[in-house]
mmCIF file of C-alpha atoms in Angstrom:
data_model
loop_
_atom_site.group_PDB
_atom_site.id
_atom_site.type_symbol
_atom_site.label_atom_id
_atom_site.label_comp_id
_atom_site.label_asym_id
_atom_site.label_seq_id
_atom_site.Cartn_x
_atom_site.Cartn_y
_atom_site.Cartn_z
ATOM 1 C CA PHE A 18 34.679 -47.389 -52.044
ATOM 2 C CA CYS A 19 31.833 -49.533 -50.911
ATOM 3 C CA ILE A 20 28.183 -48.571 -51.424
ATOM 4 C CA ARG A 21 26.111 -48.932 -48.295
ATOM 5 C CA PRO A 22 22.747 -50.522 -48.785
ATOM 6 C CA ARG A 23 19.801 -48.154 -48.316
ATOM 7 C CA ARG A 24 18.042 -48.455 -45.001
ATOM 8 C CA LYS A 25 14.451 -49.444 -45.303
ATOM 9 C CA ILE A 26 12.068 -46.969 -43.690
ATOM 10 C CA PRO A 27 9.660 -48.900 -41.493
ATOM 11 C CA LEU A 28 6.171 -48.522 -42.853
ATOM 12 C CA VAL A 29 3.315 -47.708 -40.481
ATOM 13 C CA PRO A 30 0.035 -49.468 -41.147
ATOM 14 C CA GLU A 31 -2.766 -47.209 -42.373
ATOM 15 C CA ASN A 32 -5.156 -48.183 -39.599
ATOM 16 C CA LEU A 33 -2.541 -47.176 -36.973
ATOM 17 C CA LEU A 34 -2.083 -43.759 -38.630
ATOM 18 C CA LYS A 35 -5.842 -43.230 -38.554
ATOM 19 C CA LYS A 36 -5.924 -44.148 -34.834
ATOM 20 C CA ARG A 37 -3.103 -41.652 -34.077
ATOM 21 C CA LYS A 38 -4.848 -38.868 -35.980
ATOM 22 C CA ALA A 39 -8.139 -39.545 -34.197
ATOM 23 C CA TYR A 40 -6.360 -39.645 -30.809
ATOM 24 C CA GLN A 41 -4.646 -36.285 -31.466
ATOM 25 C CA ALA A 42 -7.971 -34.712 -32.493
ATOM 26 C CA LEU A 43 -9.584 -36.073 -29.307
ATOM 27 C CA LYS A 44 -6.790 -34.666 -27.116
ATOM 28 C CA ALA A 45 -7.064 -31.245 -28.781
ATOM 29 C CA THR A 46 -10.840 -31.199 -28.170
ATOM 30 C CA GLN A 47 -10.375 -32.213 -24.517
ATOM 31 C CA ALA A 48 -7.755 -29.495 -23.976
ATOM 32 C CA LYS A 49 -10.062 -26.874 -25.484
ATOM 33 C CA GLN A 50 -12.963 -27.980 -23.269
ATOM 34 C CA ALA A 51 -10.742 -27.951 -20.167
ATOM 35 C CA LEU A 52 -9.644 -24.385 -20.959
ATOM 36 C CA LEU A 53 -13.247 -23.244 -21.351
ATOM 37 C CA GLN A 54 -14.256 -24.924 -18.076
ATOM 38 C CA ARG A 55 -11.328 -23.269 -16.282
ATOM 39 C CA LYS A 56 -12.441 -19.856 -17.537
ATOM 40 C CA GLU A 57 -16.005 -20.509 -16.371
ATOM 41 C CA ARG A 58 -14.808 -21.619 -12.935
ATOM 42 C CA LYS A 59 -12.619 -18.539 -12.676
ATOM 43 C CA GLY A 60 -15.573 -16.270 -13.355
ATOM 44 C CA LYS A 61 -18.071 -18.084 -11.088
ATOM 45 C CA GLN A 62 -15.764 -19.263 -8.316
ATOM 46 C CA VAL A 63 -17.526 -19.811 -5.002
ATOM 47 C CA LYS A 64 -15.506 -19.069 -1.869
ATOM 48 C CA PHE A 65 -16.502 -20.684 1.404
ATOM 49 C CA LYS A 66 -15.897 -18.791 4.608
ATOM 50 C CA ARG A 67 -15.979 -20.401 8.022
ATOM 51 C CA LEU A 68 -18.205 -19.008 10.757
ATOM 52 C CA GLU A 69 -15.141 -18.347 12.919
ATOM 53 C CA TRP A 70 -13.845 -15.852 10.343
ATOM 54 C CA PHE A 71 -17.083 -13.826 10.510
ATOM 55 C CA VAL A 72 -16.728 -13.664 14.298
ATOM 56 C CA HIS A 73 -13.071 -12.679 13.963
ATOM 57 C CA ASP A 74 -13.844 -9.916 11.432
ATOM 58 C CA SER A 75 -16.665 -8.479 13.549
ATOM 59 C CA TRP A 76 -14.357 -8.485 16.592
ATOM 60 C CA ARG A 77 -11.663 -6.579 14.638
ATOM 61 C CA GLN A 78 -14.220 -4.017 13.423
ATOM 62 C CA LEU A 79 -15.555 -3.533 16.958
ATOM 63 C CA ARG A 80 -12.040 -3.087 18.297
ATOM 64 C CA ASP A 81 -11.292 -0.474 15.611
ATOM 65 C CA ARG A 82 -14.504 1.435 16.331
ATOM 66 C CA VAL A 83 -13.743 1.564 20.061
ATOM 67 C CA ARG A 84 -10.132 2.618 19.445
ATOM 68 C CA LEU A 85 -11.087 5.363 16.961
ATOM 69 C CA ARG A 86 -13.794 6.662 19.319
ATOM 70 C CA ARG A 87 -11.220 6.910 22.112
ATOM 71 C CA LEU A 88 -8.898 8.835 19.800
ATOM 72 C CA GLU A 89 -11.671 11.356 19.123
ATOM 73 C CA VAL A 90 -12.503 11.759 22.822
ATOM 74 C CA LYS A 91 -8.886 11.808 24.040
ATOM 75 C CA PRO A 92 -6.573 12.657 21.127
ATOM 76 C CA HIS A 93 -3.366 11.663 22.919
ATOM 77 C CA ALA A 94 -1.408 11.723 19.650
ATOM 78 C CA LEU A 95 2.338 11.988 19.635
ATOM 79 C CA GLU A 96 3.757 15.482 19.418
ATOM 80 C CA VAL A 97 5.518 16.403 16.210
ATOM 81 C CA PRO A 98 9.266 16.197 16.942
ATOM 82 C CA ASP A 99 11.387 19.215 16.089
ATOM 83 C CA LYS A 100 14.498 17.388 14.909
ATOM 84 C CA HIS A 101 12.725 14.831 12.700
ATOM 85 C CA SER A 102 10.860 15.734 9.519
ATOM 86 C CA LEU A 103 10.778 12.341 7.762
ATOM 87 C CA ALA A 104 9.129 9.060 8.781
ATOM 88 C CA PHE A 105 9.143 5.601 7.236
ATOM 89 C CA VAL A 106 5.957 3.535 7.579
ATOM 90 C CA VAL A 107 5.859 -0.267 7.119
ATOM 91 C CA ARG A 108 2.678 -2.323 7.095
ATOM 92 C CA ILE A 109 3.262 -5.532 9.069
ATOM 93 C CA GLU A 110 -0.286 -6.824 9.673
ATOM 94 C CA ARG A 111 -3.099 -8.105 7.469
ATOM 95 C CA ILE A 112 -6.217 -5.928 7.240
ATOM 96 C CA ASN A 113 -8.835 -8.557 6.398
ATOM 97 C CA GLY A 114 -12.126 -7.613 8.039
ATOM 98 C CA VAL A 115 -10.947 -4.356 9.639
ATOM 99 C CA SER A 116 -12.890 -1.103 9.777
ATOM 100 C CA SER A 117 -13.547 0.745 6.504
ATOM 101 C CA VAL A 118 -11.841 3.846 7.966
ATOM 102 C CA VAL A 119 -8.653 1.838 8.494
ATOM 103 C CA GLN A 120 -8.849 0.347 4.997
ATOM 104 C CA ARG A 121 -9.252 3.792 3.390
ATOM 105 C CA THR A 122 -6.348 5.170 5.425
ATOM 106 C CA ILE A 123 -4.121 2.244 4.421
ATOM 107 C CA ALA A 124 -5.033 2.847 0.758
ATOM 108 C CA ARG A 125 -4.273 6.564 1.132
ATOM 109 C CA LEU A 126 -0.833 5.687 2.487
ATOM 110 C CA ARG A 127 -0.379 3.316 -0.518
ATOM 111 C CA LEU A 128 0.352 0.350 1.784
ATOM 112 C CA ASN A 129 -1.834 -2.068 -0.155
ATOM 113 C CA LYS A 130 0.580 -5.000 0.272
ATOM 114 C CA ILE A 131 1.861 -6.426 3.525
ATOM 115 C CA PHE A 132 5.521 -5.596 4.305
ATOM 116 C CA SER A 133 5.417 -2.576 1.992
ATOM 117 C CA GLY A 134 6.835 0.740 3.152
ATOM 118 C CA VAL A 135 6.601 4.420 2.219
ATOM 119 C CA PHE A 136 8.248 7.691 3.238
ATOM 120 C CA VAL A 137 5.957 10.360 4.723
ATOM 121 C CA LYS A 138 6.567 13.911 5.867
ATOM 122 C CA VAL A 139 6.085 14.401 9.604
ATOM 123 C CA THR A 140 3.204 16.825 10.208
ATOM 124 C CA PRO A 141 0.374 16.907 12.770
ATOM 125 C CA LYS A 142 -1.995 15.554 10.092
ATOM 126 C CA THR A 143 0.399 12.687 9.309
ATOM 127 C CA ILE A 144 0.737 11.791 12.990
ATOM 128 C CA LYS A 145 -3.064 11.669 13.301
ATOM 129 C CA THR A 146 -3.258 9.418 10.215
ATOM 130 C CA LEU A 147 -0.648 7.054 11.638
ATOM 131 C CA ARG A 148 -2.574 6.828 14.914
ATOM 132 C CA ILE A 149 -5.593 5.510 12.974
ATOM 133 C CA VAL A 150 -3.627 2.606 11.478
ATOM 134 C CA GLU A 151 -1.225 2.097 14.399
ATOM 135 C CA PRO A 152 -2.144 -1.574 15.177
ATOM 136 C CA TYR A 153 -1.307 -2.578 11.594
ATOM 137 C CA VAL A 154 1.860 -0.589 10.828
ATOM 138 C CA THR A 155 5.149 0.267 12.440
ATOM 139 C CA TRP A 156 6.904 3.551 11.850
ATOM 140 C CA GLY A 157 9.852 5.635 12.898
ATOM 141 C CA PHE A 158 12.459 8.139 11.801
ATOM 142 C CA PRO A 159 15.032 6.825 9.277
ATOM 143 C CA ASN A 160 18.487 8.304 8.915
ATOM 144 C CA LEU A 161 20.246 9.256 5.670
ATOM 145 C CA LYS A 162 22.010 5.884 5.439
ATOM 146 C CA SER A 163 18.696 3.980 5.573
ATOM 147 C CA VAL A 164 17.110 6.246 2.964
ATOM 148 C CA ARG A 165 20.069 5.787 0.636
ATOM 149 C CA GLU A 166 20.132 1.984 1.036
ATOM 150 C CA LEU A 167 16.395 1.659 0.427
ATOM 151 C CA ILE A 168 16.359 3.792 -2.722
ATOM 152 C CA LEU A 169 19.534 2.264 -4.177
ATOM 153 C CA LYS A 170 18.437 -1.331 -3.591
ATOM 154 C CA ARG A 171 14.634 -1.269 -3.907
ATOM 155 C CA GLY A 172 13.884 2.077 -5.534
ATOM 156 C CA GLN A 173 11.376 1.881 -8.385
ATOM 157 C CA ALA A 174 9.308 4.516 -10.149
ATOM 158 C CA LYS A 175 5.759 4.182 -11.401
ATOM 159 C CA VAL A 176 5.200 6.021 -14.683
ATOM 160 C CA LYS A 177 1.918 5.564 -16.591
ATOM 161 C CA ASN A 178 1.128 2.332 -14.680
ATOM 162 C CA LYS A 179 4.568 0.938 -15.586
ATOM 163 C CA VAL A 180 7.197 0.024 -13.001
ATOM 164 C CA ILE A 181 10.636 1.357 -13.936
ATOM 165 C CA PRO A 182 13.796 0.611 -11.880
ATOM 166 C CA LEU A 183 15.832 3.674 -10.940
ATOM 167 C CA THR A 184 18.952 2.715 -12.909
ATOM 168 C CA ASP A 185 18.984 5.629 -15.351
ATOM 169 C CA ASN A 186 19.210 9.316 -14.436
ATOM 170 C CA THR A 187 17.416 10.299 -17.646
ATOM 171 C CA VAL A 188 14.133 8.867 -16.252
ATOM 172 C CA ILE A 189 14.526 10.942 -13.088
ATOM 173 C CA GLU A 190 15.405 14.093 -15.028
ATOM 174 C CA GLU A 191 12.500 13.620 -17.419
ATOM 175 C CA HIS A 192 9.841 13.386 -14.708
ATOM 176 C CA LEU A 193 11.387 15.351 -11.809
ATOM 177 C CA GLY A 194 13.489 17.899 -13.697
ATOM 178 C CA LYS A 195 10.898 20.607 -13.016
ATOM 179 C CA PHE A 196 11.720 20.202 -9.291
ATOM 180 C CA ASP A 197 15.498 20.542 -9.983
ATOM 181 C CA VAL A 198 15.968 16.800 -9.388
ATOM 182 C CA ILE A 199 18.137 15.437 -12.195
ATOM 183 C CA CYS A 200 19.918 12.410 -10.701
ATOM 184 C CA LEU A 201 19.617 9.711 -8.053
ATOM 185 C CA GLU A 202 21.626 11.672 -5.474
ATOM 186 C CA ASP A 203 19.246 14.627 -5.822
ATOM 187 C CA LEU A 204 16.306 12.245 -5.313
ATOM 188 C CA ILE A 205 17.863 10.781 -2.153
ATOM 189 C CA HIS A 206 18.529 14.283 -0.801
ATOM 190 C CA GLU A 207 14.970 15.478 -1.489
ATOM 191 C CA ILE A 208 13.525 12.421 0.304
ATOM 192 C CA ALA A 209 15.907 12.502 3.277
ATOM 193 C CA PHE A 210 15.401 16.258 3.825
ATOM 194 C CA PRO A 211 11.746 16.927 2.860
ATOM 195 C CA GLY A 212 11.002 20.215 1.155
ATOM 196 C CA LYS A 213 8.013 21.804 -0.534
ATOM 197 C CA ASN A 214 8.106 19.270 -3.405
ATOM 198 C CA PHE A 215 8.296 16.192 -1.159
ATOM 199 C CA GLN A 216 4.738 15.020 -1.877
ATOM 200 C CA ALA A 217 5.220 14.933 -5.669
ATOM 201 C CA ILE A 218 8.663 13.332 -5.432
ATOM 202 C CA SER A 219 7.531 10.637 -2.980
ATOM 203 C CA ARG A 220 4.535 9.853 -5.213
ATOM 204 C CA PHE A 221 6.974 9.303 -8.069
ATOM 205 C CA LEU A 222 8.509 6.464 -6.037
ATOM 206 C CA ARG A 223 6.691 3.159 -5.876
ATOM 207 C CA PRO A 224 6.115 1.743 -2.337
ATOM 208 C CA PHE A 225 9.127 -0.278 -1.206
ATOM 209 C CA GLN A 226 8.399 -4.009 -1.005
ATOM 210 C CA LEU A 227 10.524 -5.405 1.847
ATOM 211 C CA SER A 228 11.487 -9.068 2.116
ATOM 212 C CA VAL A 229 10.515 -11.316 5.026
ATOM 213 C CA ALA A 230 11.259 -15.035 5.344
ATOM 214 C CA ARG A 231 8.275 -17.134 4.260
ATOM 215 C CA HIS A 232 8.397 -19.344 7.367
ATOM 216 C CA ALA A 233 9.533 -16.715 9.867
ATOM 217 C CA THR A 234 8.963 -17.586 13.520
ATOM 218 C CA LYS A 235 6.257 -15.834 15.554
ATOM 219 C CA ASN A 236 6.097 -14.951 19.227
ATOM 220 C CA ARG A 237 3.288 -15.851 21.645
ATOM 221 C CA VAL A 238 1.217 -12.821 20.634
ATOM 222 C CA GLY A 239 1.398 -13.745 16.939
ATOM 223 C CA PHE A 240 3.822 -11.091 15.678
ATOM 224 C CA LEU A 241 6.858 -12.060 13.604
ATOM 225 C CA LYS A 242 9.971 -12.095 15.780
ATOM 226 C CA GLU A 243 12.021 -10.643 12.953
ATOM 227 C CA VAL A 244 9.644 -7.686 12.536
ATOM 228 C CA GLY A 245 8.417 -7.086 16.067
ATOM 229 C CA SER A 246 5.215 -5.465 17.287
ATOM 230 C CA PRO A 247 3.374 -2.632 15.476
ATOM 231 C CA GLY A 248 3.380 0.991 16.522
ATOM 232 C CA TYR A 249 5.886 3.769 16.987
ATOM 233 C CA ARG A 250 9.546 2.776 17.349
ATOM 234 C CA GLY A 251 11.462 6.020 16.767
ATOM 235 C CA GLU A 252 14.994 5.658 15.452
ATOM 236 C CA ARG A 253 14.871 1.877 15.945
ATOM 237 C CA ILE A 254 13.156 1.755 12.522
ATOM 238 C CA ASN A 255 16.689 1.811 11.073
ATOM 239 C CA GLN A 256 17.370 -1.658 12.525
ATOM 240 C CA LEU A 257 14.178 -2.973 10.899
ATOM 241 C CA ILE A 258 15.187 -1.494 7.545
ATOM 242 C CA ARG A 259 18.587 -3.222 7.793
ATOM 243 C CA GLN A 260 16.875 -6.576 8.517
ATOM 244 C CA LEU A 261 14.216 -6.419 5.807
ATOM 245 C CA ASN A 262 16.074 -4.577 3.043
#
């Protein structure tokens, strides 16, 4: 057999090694300084707001005040329907600059994100609450099929500030077993046909985050064509759930 000659390792001059080491130390220092500057900017970030936005916010607040005053003078709220006991509420409008009453009501309904939806029990108090936020939400009466599809596809629970997908019946039994809810089918039944434990069971569910196309087309008024206008829509809410689910 033939012995291959050893390959000579190319030697790097000492001055070049020193330059590389100095360059790496310089880059590390620059990266550290950039990180510190980014943290400072994040803490002391200045946001500029155009004058037009102040006018727009004041107009929205004035409109809310007038609308809420009219509701107090003439409470022409919808009557509570006999055959429907469950409603699904979806927030479809931004609430930047609206009245503080509307913001608190939105937070109470847990609709903090746009295109999020929750189930509520139909009562006179609930109807009055929905009238307060009517220009920013749409709501109606879902059927059993819509409730099942929403929970099976987008159902999530919030336990100790942790989001848990509803893929295991043991999680449901652990937290809702005291209400005789031990599986996903029991949960769907308790939501679709509200009982005395509806409030606790619905709070166990995280608000449903529906999906809307990022560049969805809008009509002349400014509402998304796919979503439609806010307000009451009765049983037509099932069509919206099919589109956005």
